[in-house]
Structures are given as C-alpha cells and as structure tokens.
Amino acid sequence: MKPIFPLLLIALLLLGCTQKTEQKSPPNIIFIMSDDHAYQAISAYSDNLLETPNIDRIAKEGMLFSNACVTNSICAPSRATILTGKHCHLHGKIDNRFPFDTTQITFPQLFQEAGYQTAMFGKLHFGNSPKGLDEFKILPGQGNYYNPDFITNEGRVKIDGYVTDIITDLTLDWMENRRDPDQPFLLFYLHKAPHRDWLPAPRHYREFTQRTFPEPATLFDDYEGRGSAAREAEMNILLHQNWAGDSKLRPEVLDELGIVPASDWDKRAMQGKYNRFNEEQLASWNEVYDPIIEDFKKKYPSMSIEDQMRWKYQRYMQDYLGCIAAVDESVGTLLDYLDETGLDENTIVVYTSDQGFYLGEHGWFDKRFIYDESFKTPLLVRWPGSTQPGSVNNEMVQNLDFAQTFLDAAGIEAPGDMQGESFVSLLKGEDEKWDREAVYYHYYEYPSVHMVKRHYGIVTTEYKLAHFYYDVDEWELYDRKNDPMEMQNEYNNPEYADVVADLTRQLAEMRVKYLDSEEQDQKYIDMYDE
Ligand code: SGN
Ligand code: CA
C-alpha cells in the first residue's frame, strides 16, 4: 500500500488539538492545458476576437494572471519544464526533437508516492511515456484532430471523433468511473487544440468561417527597428503559412491558379487531412469549405499582396478561433461536472497553455521568441476558499513554478533542485511574500522550422534584454512600458545605457543562479551538429 500523507496526517491531528475549525483534506488538482492558446484569444484577457465564457468562469471564480510566462516558448520543452520544475538546460529537453530524459523526476511521481491518484489525457508530446501516472491516454507526438490514435498504459488505440471532445470524454470517464472517490487526485487534461493546422469541430465550421476578425495594428510590420532574428524568422502569415495545409485550399486549386506553394509539403498536408476524415466528416467539411474555395478562385486574380495577407489572416483566425470554441465548451463541461458532483469545493482548477502564440501581430503566427505574445501565456486558477473570486495578479509567474506550487498546495515537499517558486502565496492574496523581480528565458531550436534564432534573456516588468547567438551576436533591449508592441530595439540608444549596463549584469547573475552558461550553450549547439 502507498503511504497516505503520514506527515500531513500528523500535522492535521496536532492542529486539531488546538483548533476547532474544520480541516480540509488535500486538494484535488486539475491541470488544463491547451496547445498554443494565445491569451489574446481568451475573453477574460481580451474580448475583441471571441468569447470564451467557460474559460472566463475560472477567472471570475478565481484569479487571472496577467503576466504569466514561459522559460522557452515551445511545446515539449515547456511541458518538460512544467513537469520537472527546472529550466531546459538542466532537464535537457531543449527542443521538440530530442526525447525527454525519463530519469528526471517529474512532479506526478511525487504526488503518486504521496498517495494521490494520478491520470493524464491528451497531448504530452515527449517521444516517450510519462511516469508517475496511474492511467494515461496520450496522443502520439502532435496527434491528429480527427479520429486520432492514443497511446495508453495498455497499448495503442484509435478513437473515432473529434480530438477535443474525445479528450474530454476520456477525462470525465476517468473521474466518474475509474477513480477512488476517497482519495485526492492530480489530473492532467491536455488539449491538442488549437495547435496548427487548426481543424475545428464540424459544429463550428459555419459560424467561424462567416466571421471577419479585426486585424492587429502590426499585421504589415516590416521589422525595421529590430534585429536580424525578427527579419529572418519564417513565421509570416503571407510568406510562410501554407496555402493548402493552413488556409485549406484544395491542393489542385494551387495549380489551377498558379500559386507557388509556401513549402514542399504544403499540398501533401491538406491531402493528409482529407484522408483522415470519415465520409460524414468529409461531407460536412466540403459543404462549408468548398464555397470558400470557389469564392477565393474568383477573387484571386485581382488580389493585391495586401489582399492576400488579409485573406490568409482571416482564414487563419476563422480556423484557429473555431478550434478554441470546442476547447471552451469542453472546459464548461468539466466545470459543470465538478459543480454537480460537489468536487468543485476542494479542487484547484488551472487553465493555461504551453506557451503564447502570434495571432497576426508583426505579421506572424507561431511562437518561440522572447517577445510578449509568445513569451506570455494565459493562466487562470480557481481555488475555492483560498483564492479570492475575480482577482487579478500582475506578478511574473512562470511555467517553471507549477511543480512547486502544486506540491506546496498538496503539502508535499519539493526536491531541493527544482528551480521555480511556489506561488501559493499569490493565490491566497499574500503578495507581500513574493519577491521576484525578473525571469530568465532561453530558446534553442535553431536551425529548424520557422528559423527563430537561439537567444536567452532577462525580463522585468519594465524591460526585456535578449542576446541572440549561434550564427549572430546581437543584443536587443525593449522598453516594455513605452513600447508595448516591441517595435524598437533600444540597445544602442545612449539614453538606455544605464539600463543596458544594469540588466546585462543582472542577466549574468541570473545565468549563474540557474546554472546556465556558455559551456551549456555550446553543449546544446554540438548536439545539433552530431
Ligand atoms: C509543427 C508545426 C509548426 C510548429 C511546430 C512546433 N508545423 O512543426 O508550425 O511550430 O509543430 O509546435 S505543422 O505544419 O506541422 O503544423 S509545438 O507546439 O509542438 O511546439
Ligand atoms: Ca505548443
């Protein structure tokens, strides 16, 4: 038998001798994470794109973090940081390519040892199976939107339907039927949506493809004022999104109109999607998307480059936001279930994304950069009895902090080599106990898809200093208060000389504190060359 919180039990008994107030049992934790969900697409943050009433409920009944951020804005590294509580250079999962080192201790293992029930459903993206989970059903790699395969404790299964709905069904099935109601649980509910290539559920096709979304002010950014990293990144909606694979034109239409594909596999990507649909799904798809293609065929010959960008941006938003509609509904289903079963009272519900995402700002999609839309991530937490409903917190909490926060909330000791900080104090409104002034960031996956150069940096509430290295040696400084859209690199502006000097020193100290170094940078460069 597993030990059931021996230390906690003694503590509670001792407390019971002196105090008559009712003690709660350890809280359940539900960690909901979607993939590439930009905070700009959650109405609790900004409501000019779509309404997300169910995700917003978590903020209404709990806390919204306005400055939550990641240590490395890319999928698998973020997940490894969340699970280990360490920066990438220590857990080793620096990019999406190399598999996760399973000798690393992940926090679900500690919860399991402490007697928690543990389960994970959805997208992990590690290249190997997670540890410390009583049950898991995860997508292989990126997974598929339609009729996806899942890797389970008992082998691989294919499940018919739409991925967001399936992950929700698996999660609810575990909560309802396969969990011991007398033991606390830690549950990972991990959506694939709204990851590229943005396939919504059939019930959302029509509504979203009929909508027109406001364009960001920087959609036609020319990257002047920034360095070579911004200019050379391959994340531009017009230049780098696939006409077929992303904008969903039929592959043969590209030939018909003489459109040069954005990449080699542009056409193949769309064919892969058609092959995956069953007959009924394909019919629903064609019914809505064929008229869009016909309309485009008529317009294309007279479209300017700007018109093409605008058209691609709208197609992108329609499908990306359409995916989020199903995610939001699924969160509503889960919250309703918690309410109906009374589980809501002692369950911490967290909603976040593995990183931020560009929704046309600077003309971009994707993430990777230390710049805000990619570096910041949504974070909403509901903890009845501990967190003040409707509260907003502006501190820079990081995905690095989740492990220690959850361990703290559950009364389980965190290993000394974890590098985050528990933000339980912030959740309880005790902000005076929090003294972080800056965070560290490090991105590695280069050369690779989207071609965002390697960089590390320091971010404070006022400034951001980043060093781009490997095939360049460029520094960038942004004044976050006066230039919130990060349009002007101030590194060489004499007016900022003191700020640069101060932040350069702080960044060097931070690299020492977190055990990062030039030797580590070189090690991860050499790994690519092998
Ligand atoms: C795929 C996507 C990229 C994306 C990476 C990583 N291309 O390669 O656009 O940056 O995944 O995303 S796609 O055409 O295959 O969708 S991550 O979220 O897993 O880091
Ligand atoms: Ca992601």
Short mmCIF file of N, CA, C and O in Angstrom, two decimals, residues 394-477:
data_model
loop_
_atom_site.label_atom_id
_atom_site.label_comp_id
_atom_site.label_asym_id
_atom_site.label_seq_id
_atom_site.Cartn_x
_atom_site.Cartn_y
_atom_site.Cartn_z
N ASN A 394 -0.66 40.55 -11.18
CA ASN A 394 0.23 41.04 -12.25
C ASN A 394 1.68 40.56 -12.11
O ASN A 394 2.54 41.01 -12.86
N GLU A 395 1.95 39.67 -11.18
CA GLU A 395 3.33 39.20 -10.99
C GLU A 395 3.75 38.28 -12.14
O GLU A 395 2.92 37.64 -12.78
N MET A 396 5.09 38.21 -12.36
CA MET A 396 5.62 37.34 -13.40
C MET A 396 5.81 35.92 -12.86
O MET A 396 6.90 35.56 -12.42
N VAL A 397 4.74 35.15 -12.88
CA VAL A 397 4.90 33.73 -12.53
C VAL A 397 5.26 33.01 -13.82
O VAL A 397 4.93 33.46 -14.91
N GLN A 398 5.95 31.87 -13.67
CA GLN A 398 6.44 31.16 -14.87
C GLN A 398 5.98 29.71 -14.87
O GLN A 398 5.68 29.15 -13.79
N ASN A 399 6.00 29.10 -16.05
CA ASN A 399 5.65 27.67 -16.09
C ASN A 399 6.62 26.86 -15.21
O ASN A 399 6.29 25.78 -14.75
N LEU A 400 7.78 27.39 -14.96
CA LEU A 400 8.77 26.80 -14.05
C LEU A 400 8.22 26.61 -12.63
O LEU A 400 8.71 25.77 -11.88
N ASP A 401 7.21 27.40 -12.27
CA ASP A 401 6.71 27.43 -10.88
C ASP A 401 5.61 26.41 -10.59
O ASP A 401 5.25 26.23 -9.43
N PHE A 402 5.04 25.82 -11.64
CA PHE A 402 3.87 24.96 -11.41
C PHE A 402 4.18 23.81 -10.45
O PHE A 402 3.40 23.55 -9.53
N ALA A 403 5.27 23.10 -10.68
CA ALA A 403 5.55 21.90 -9.88
C ALA A 403 5.58 22.26 -8.40
O ALA A 403 4.88 21.65 -7.57
N GLN A 404 6.36 23.28 -8.04
CA GLN A 404 6.47 23.63 -6.63
C GLN A 404 5.16 24.18 -6.07
O GLN A 404 4.83 23.97 -4.91
N THR A 405 4.40 24.88 -6.91
CA THR A 405 3.11 25.42 -6.46
C THR A 405 2.14 24.28 -6.11
O THR A 405 1.51 24.28 -5.05
N PHE A 406 2.07 23.30 -7.00
CA PHE A 406 1.13 22.20 -6.75
C PHE A 406 1.58 21.36 -5.56
O PHE A 406 0.76 20.93 -4.74
N LEU A 407 2.88 21.11 -5.47
CA LEU A 407 3.40 20.32 -4.34
C LEU A 407 3.09 21.05 -3.03
O LEU A 407 2.63 20.46 -2.05
N ASP A 408 3.30 22.35 -3.04
CA ASP A 408 3.03 23.18 -1.87
C ASP A 408 1.55 23.10 -1.48
O ASP A 408 1.19 22.85 -0.32
N ALA A 409 0.68 23.26 -2.48
CA ALA A 409 -0.76 23.24 -2.20
C ALA A 409 -1.18 21.88 -1.63
O ALA A 409 -2.10 21.81 -0.81
N ALA A 410 -0.49 20.83 -2.04
CA ALA A 410 -0.85 19.48 -1.58
C ALA A 410 -0.10 19.09 -0.30
O ALA A 410 -0.30 18.00 0.23
N GLY A 411 0.80 19.94 0.17
CA GLY A 411 1.55 19.62 1.38
C GLY A 411 2.62 18.56 1.15
O GLY A 411 2.96 17.81 2.06
N ILE A 412 3.14 18.47 -0.05
CA ILE A 412 4.21 17.51 -0.35
C ILE A 412 5.51 18.29 -0.54
O ILE A 412 5.52 19.33 -1.21
N GLU A 413 6.59 17.77 0.02
CA GLU A 413 7.85 18.50 -0.05
C GLU A 413 8.43 18.48 -1.47
O GLU A 413 8.43 17.43 -2.13
N ALA A 414 8.92 19.62 -1.94
CA ALA A 414 9.51 19.69 -3.28
C ALA A 414 11.00 19.40 -3.20
O ALA A 414 11.67 19.82 -2.26
N PRO A 415 11.56 18.68 -4.19
CA PRO A 415 13.01 18.43 -4.20
C PRO A 415 13.78 19.74 -4.25
O PRO A 415 13.34 20.70 -4.88
N GLY A 416 14.94 19.76 -3.60
CA GLY A 416 15.73 20.98 -3.50
C GLY A 416 16.27 21.50 -4.81
O GLY A 416 16.61 22.68 -4.93
N ASP A 417 16.35 20.64 -5.85
CA ASP A 417 16.92 21.12 -7.11
C ASP A 417 15.89 21.69 -8.08
O ASP A 417 16.23 22.05 -9.20
N MET A 418 14.64 21.78 -7.65
CA MET A 418 13.66 22.46 -8.52
C MET A 418 13.97 23.95 -8.50
O MET A 418 14.42 24.48 -7.49
N GLN A 419 13.73 24.61 -9.61
CA GLN A 419 14.22 25.99 -9.74
C GLN A 419 13.12 27.07 -9.72
O GLN A 419 13.42 28.24 -9.87
N GLY A 420 11.88 26.65 -9.56
CA GLY A 420 10.80 27.65 -9.54
C GLY A 420 10.52 28.13 -8.13
O GLY A 420 11.33 27.97 -7.22
N GLU A 421 9.36 28.74 -7.98
CA GLU A 421 8.90 29.17 -6.65
C GLU A 421 7.43 28.86 -6.56
O GLU A 421 6.69 29.05 -7.53
N SER A 422 7.00 28.41 -5.39
CA SER A 422 5.56 28.18 -5.22
C SER A 422 4.85 29.53 -5.23
O SER A 422 5.26 30.45 -4.54
N PHE A 423 3.77 29.65 -6.02
CA PHE A 423 3.01 30.90 -5.96
C PHE A 423 1.69 30.73 -5.21
O PHE A 423 0.73 31.47 -5.43
N VAL A 424 1.68 29.77 -4.29
CA VAL A 424 0.51 29.60 -3.42
C VAL A 424 0.22 30.90 -2.68
O VAL A 424 -0.94 31.29 -2.52
N SER A 425 1.28 31.60 -2.26
CA SER A 425 1.06 32.87 -1.53
C SER A 425 0.26 33.85 -2.40
O SER A 425 -0.65 34.52 -1.90
N LEU A 426 0.57 33.91 -3.69
CA LEU A 426 -0.17 34.83 -4.57
C LEU A 426 -1.62 34.38 -4.70
O LEU A 426 -2.54 35.20 -4.69
N LEU A 427 -1.81 33.08 -4.80
CA LEU A 427 -3.18 32.57 -4.93
C LEU A 427 -3.99 32.90 -3.68
O LEU A 427 -5.20 33.10 -3.74
N LYS A 428 -3.30 32.97 -2.56
CA LYS A 428 -4.00 33.28 -1.30
C LYS A 428 -4.07 34.78 -1.03
O LYS A 428 -4.52 35.20 0.03
N GLY A 429 -3.57 35.57 -1.98
CA GLY A 429 -3.63 37.03 -1.81
C GLY A 429 -2.57 37.58 -0.89
O GLY A 429 -2.63 38.73 -0.45
N GLU A 430 -1.54 36.75 -0.58
CA GLU A 430 -0.46 37.23 0.31
C GLU A 430 0.73 37.68 -0.54
O GLU A 430 1.82 37.12 -0.48
N ASP A 431 0.50 38.72 -1.32
CA ASP A 431 1.51 39.16 -2.30
C ASP A 431 2.82 39.61 -1.66
O ASP A 431 3.88 39.58 -2.30
N GLU A 432 2.75 40.03 -0.40
CA GLU A 432 3.97 40.53 0.26
C GLU A 432 5.02 39.43 0.40
O GLU A 432 6.20 39.70 0.56
N LYS A 433 4.61 38.17 0.29
CA LYS A 433 5.57 37.07 0.42
C LYS A 433 6.31 36.78 -0.89
O LYS A 433 7.16 35.91 -0.96
N TRP A 434 5.96 37.47 -1.94
CA TRP A 434 6.53 37.18 -3.27
C TRP A 434 7.52 38.27 -3.62
O TRP A 434 7.19 39.45 -3.61
N ASP A 435 8.77 37.91 -3.96
CA ASP A 435 9.73 38.99 -4.20
C ASP A 435 10.49 38.86 -5.53
O ASP A 435 11.56 39.40 -5.69
N ARG A 436 9.91 38.17 -6.49
CA ARG A 436 10.61 38.01 -7.77
C ARG A 436 10.53 39.32 -8.58
O ARG A 436 9.47 39.91 -8.71
N GLU A 437 11.67 39.70 -9.15
CA GLU A 437 11.68 40.93 -9.95
C GLU A 437 12.02 40.70 -11.41
O GLU A 437 11.86 41.60 -12.24
N ALA A 438 12.52 39.52 -11.71
CA ALA A 438 12.93 39.27 -13.10
C ALA A 438 12.83 37.77 -13.38
O ALA A 438 12.91 36.95 -12.47
N VAL A 439 12.66 37.42 -14.65
CA VAL A 439 12.67 36.00 -15.03
C VAL A 439 13.68 35.77 -16.15
O VAL A 439 14.07 36.69 -16.87
N TYR A 440 14.07 34.50 -16.28
CA TYR A 440 15.07 34.09 -17.26
C TYR A 440 14.40 33.28 -18.38
O TYR A 440 13.48 32.51 -18.14
N TYR A 441 14.93 33.47 -19.60
CA TYR A 441 14.35 32.84 -20.78
C TYR A 441 15.47 32.30 -21.66
O TYR A 441 16.51 32.94 -21.80
N HIS A 442 15.24 31.13 -22.29
CA HIS A 442 16.27 30.60 -23.20
C HIS A 442 15.62 29.72 -24.27
O HIS A 442 15.02 28.69 -23.96
N TYR A 443 15.77 30.12 -25.53
CA TYR A 443 15.22 29.38 -26.67
C TYR A 443 16.35 28.77 -27.50
O TYR A 443 17.34 29.43 -27.79
N TYR A 444 16.19 27.51 -27.94
CA TYR A 444 17.29 26.78 -28.60
C TYR A 444 17.03 26.28 -30.02
O TYR A 444 17.97 26.05 -30.76
N GLU A 445 15.76 25.98 -30.37
CA GLU A 445 15.53 25.17 -31.57
C GLU A 445 15.84 25.91 -32.88
O GLU A 445 14.96 26.47 -33.53
N TYR A 446 17.11 25.92 -33.23
CA TYR A 446 17.60 26.59 -34.45
C TYR A 446 18.91 25.96 -34.88
O TYR A 446 19.75 25.68 -34.02
N PRO A 447 19.13 25.71 -36.17
CA PRO A 447 18.20 25.94 -37.28
C PRO A 447 17.11 24.89 -37.30
O PRO A 447 17.39 23.68 -37.14
N SER A 448 15.89 25.34 -37.55
CA SER A 448 14.75 24.44 -37.56
C SER A 448 13.55 25.16 -38.14
O SER A 448 13.67 26.32 -38.55
N VAL A 449 12.41 24.49 -38.14
CA VAL A 449 11.19 25.08 -38.68
C VAL A 449 10.96 26.48 -38.06
O VAL A 449 11.22 26.68 -36.88
N HIS A 450 10.59 27.42 -38.88
CA HIS A 450 10.32 28.82 -38.52
C HIS A 450 11.59 29.67 -38.29
O HIS A 450 11.50 30.89 -38.15
N MET A 451 12.74 29.01 -38.23
CA MET A 451 14.03 29.72 -38.22
C MET A 451 14.13 30.89 -37.23
O MET A 451 14.60 31.98 -37.57
N VAL A 452 13.71 30.64 -36.01
CA VAL A 452 13.89 31.66 -34.96
C VAL A 452 15.24 31.39 -34.29
O VAL A 452 15.48 30.30 -33.78
N LYS A 453 16.10 32.39 -34.30
CA LYS A 453 17.47 32.19 -33.82
C LYS A 453 17.52 31.91 -32.32
O LYS A 453 16.66 32.35 -31.57
N ARG A 454 18.58 31.22 -31.92
CA ARG A 454 18.80 30.93 -30.49
C ARG A 454 18.96 32.23 -29.72
O ARG A 454 19.65 33.14 -30.19
N HIS A 455 18.35 32.31 -28.56
CA HIS A 455 18.52 33.50 -27.73
C HIS A 455 18.19 33.22 -26.28
O HIS A 455 17.43 32.31 -25.97
N TYR A 456 18.82 34.00 -25.40
CA TYR A 456 18.44 33.96 -23.98
C TYR A 456 18.28 35.40 -23.52
O TYR A 456 18.78 36.33 -24.17
N GLY A 457 17.60 35.57 -22.40
CA GLY A 457 17.37 36.94 -21.96
C GLY A 457 16.76 37.04 -20.58
O GLY A 457 16.44 36.03 -19.93
N ILE A 458 16.63 38.29 -20.15
CA ILE A 458 16.05 38.59 -18.84
C ILE A 458 14.85 39.52 -19.08
O ILE A 458 14.91 40.41 -19.93
N VAL A 459 13.79 39.28 -18.32
CA VAL A 459 12.60 40.13 -18.45
C VAL A 459 12.20 40.64 -17.08
O VAL A 459 12.07 39.86 -16.13
N THR A 460 12.04 41.96 -16.98
CA THR A 460 11.50 42.57 -15.77
C THR A 460 10.17 43.22 -16.17
O THR A 460 9.82 43.21 -17.35
N THR A 461 9.45 43.81 -15.22
CA THR A 461 8.17 44.42 -15.61
C THR A 461 8.42 45.59 -16.56
O THR A 461 7.59 45.90 -17.40
N GLU A 462 9.60 46.22 -16.47
CA GLU A 462 9.87 47.39 -17.31
C GLU A 462 10.63 47.12 -18.60
O GLU A 462 10.43 47.79 -19.60
N TYR A 463 11.54 46.16 -18.55
CA TYR A 463 12.43 45.96 -19.71
C TYR A 463 12.60 44.50 -20.08
O TYR A 463 12.32 43.60 -19.29
N LYS A 464 13.15 44.33 -21.29
CA LYS A 464 13.45 43.00 -21.78
C LYS A 464 14.80 43.10 -22.49
O LYS A 464 14.96 43.91 -23.40
N LEU A 465 15.77 42.30 -22.05
CA LEU A 465 17.08 42.30 -22.69
C LEU A 465 17.35 40.89 -23.22
O LEU A 465 17.25 39.92 -22.46
N ALA A 466 17.67 40.78 -24.51
CA ALA A 466 17.89 39.46 -25.09
C ALA A 466 19.18 39.42 -25.89
O ALA A 466 19.54 40.40 -26.55
N HIS A 467 19.85 38.27 -25.82
CA HIS A 467 21.07 38.06 -26.61
C HIS A 467 20.81 36.94 -27.62
O HIS A 467 20.53 35.80 -27.24
N PHE A 468 20.87 37.28 -28.91
CA PHE A 468 20.72 36.31 -29.98
C PHE A 468 22.13 35.83 -30.35
O PHE A 468 23.02 36.65 -30.59
N TYR A 469 22.31 34.50 -30.40
CA TYR A 469 23.66 33.97 -30.62
C TYR A 469 23.63 32.82 -31.62
O TYR A 469 22.63 32.58 -32.25
N TYR A 470 24.74 32.13 -31.76
CA TYR A 470 24.97 30.99 -32.66
C TYR A 470 25.48 31.48 -34.01
O TYR A 470 26.67 31.46 -34.24
N ASP A 471 24.59 31.95 -34.92
CA ASP A 471 25.11 32.47 -36.19
C ASP A 471 25.11 34.00 -36.21
O ASP A 471 25.40 34.61 -37.24
N VAL A 472 24.75 34.61 -35.08
CA VAL A 472 24.82 36.07 -34.92
C VAL A 472 25.29 36.36 -33.50
O VAL A 472 25.38 35.46 -32.66
N ASP A 473 25.56 37.62 -33.22
CA ASP A 473 25.88 38.05 -31.86
C ASP A 473 25.20 39.41 -31.72
O ASP A 473 25.82 40.44 -31.91
N GLU A 474 23.90 39.36 -31.45
CA GLU A 474 23.11 40.60 -31.44
C GLU A 474 22.34 40.71 -30.14
O GLU A 474 21.79 39.72 -29.65
N TRP A 475 22.30 41.95 -29.63
CA TRP A 475 21.58 42.21 -28.38
C TRP A 475 20.36 43.09 -28.68
O TRP A 475 20.43 43.97 -29.54
N GLU A 476 19.28 42.85 -27.95
CA GLU A 476 18.08 43.69 -28.12
C GLU A 476 17.55 44.10 -26.75
O GLU A 476 17.53 43.29 -25.82
N LEU A 477 17.14 45.34 -26.67
CA LEU A 477 16.53 45.85 -25.43
C LEU A 477 15.18 46.46 -25.79
O LEU A 477 15.09 47.28 -26.71
#
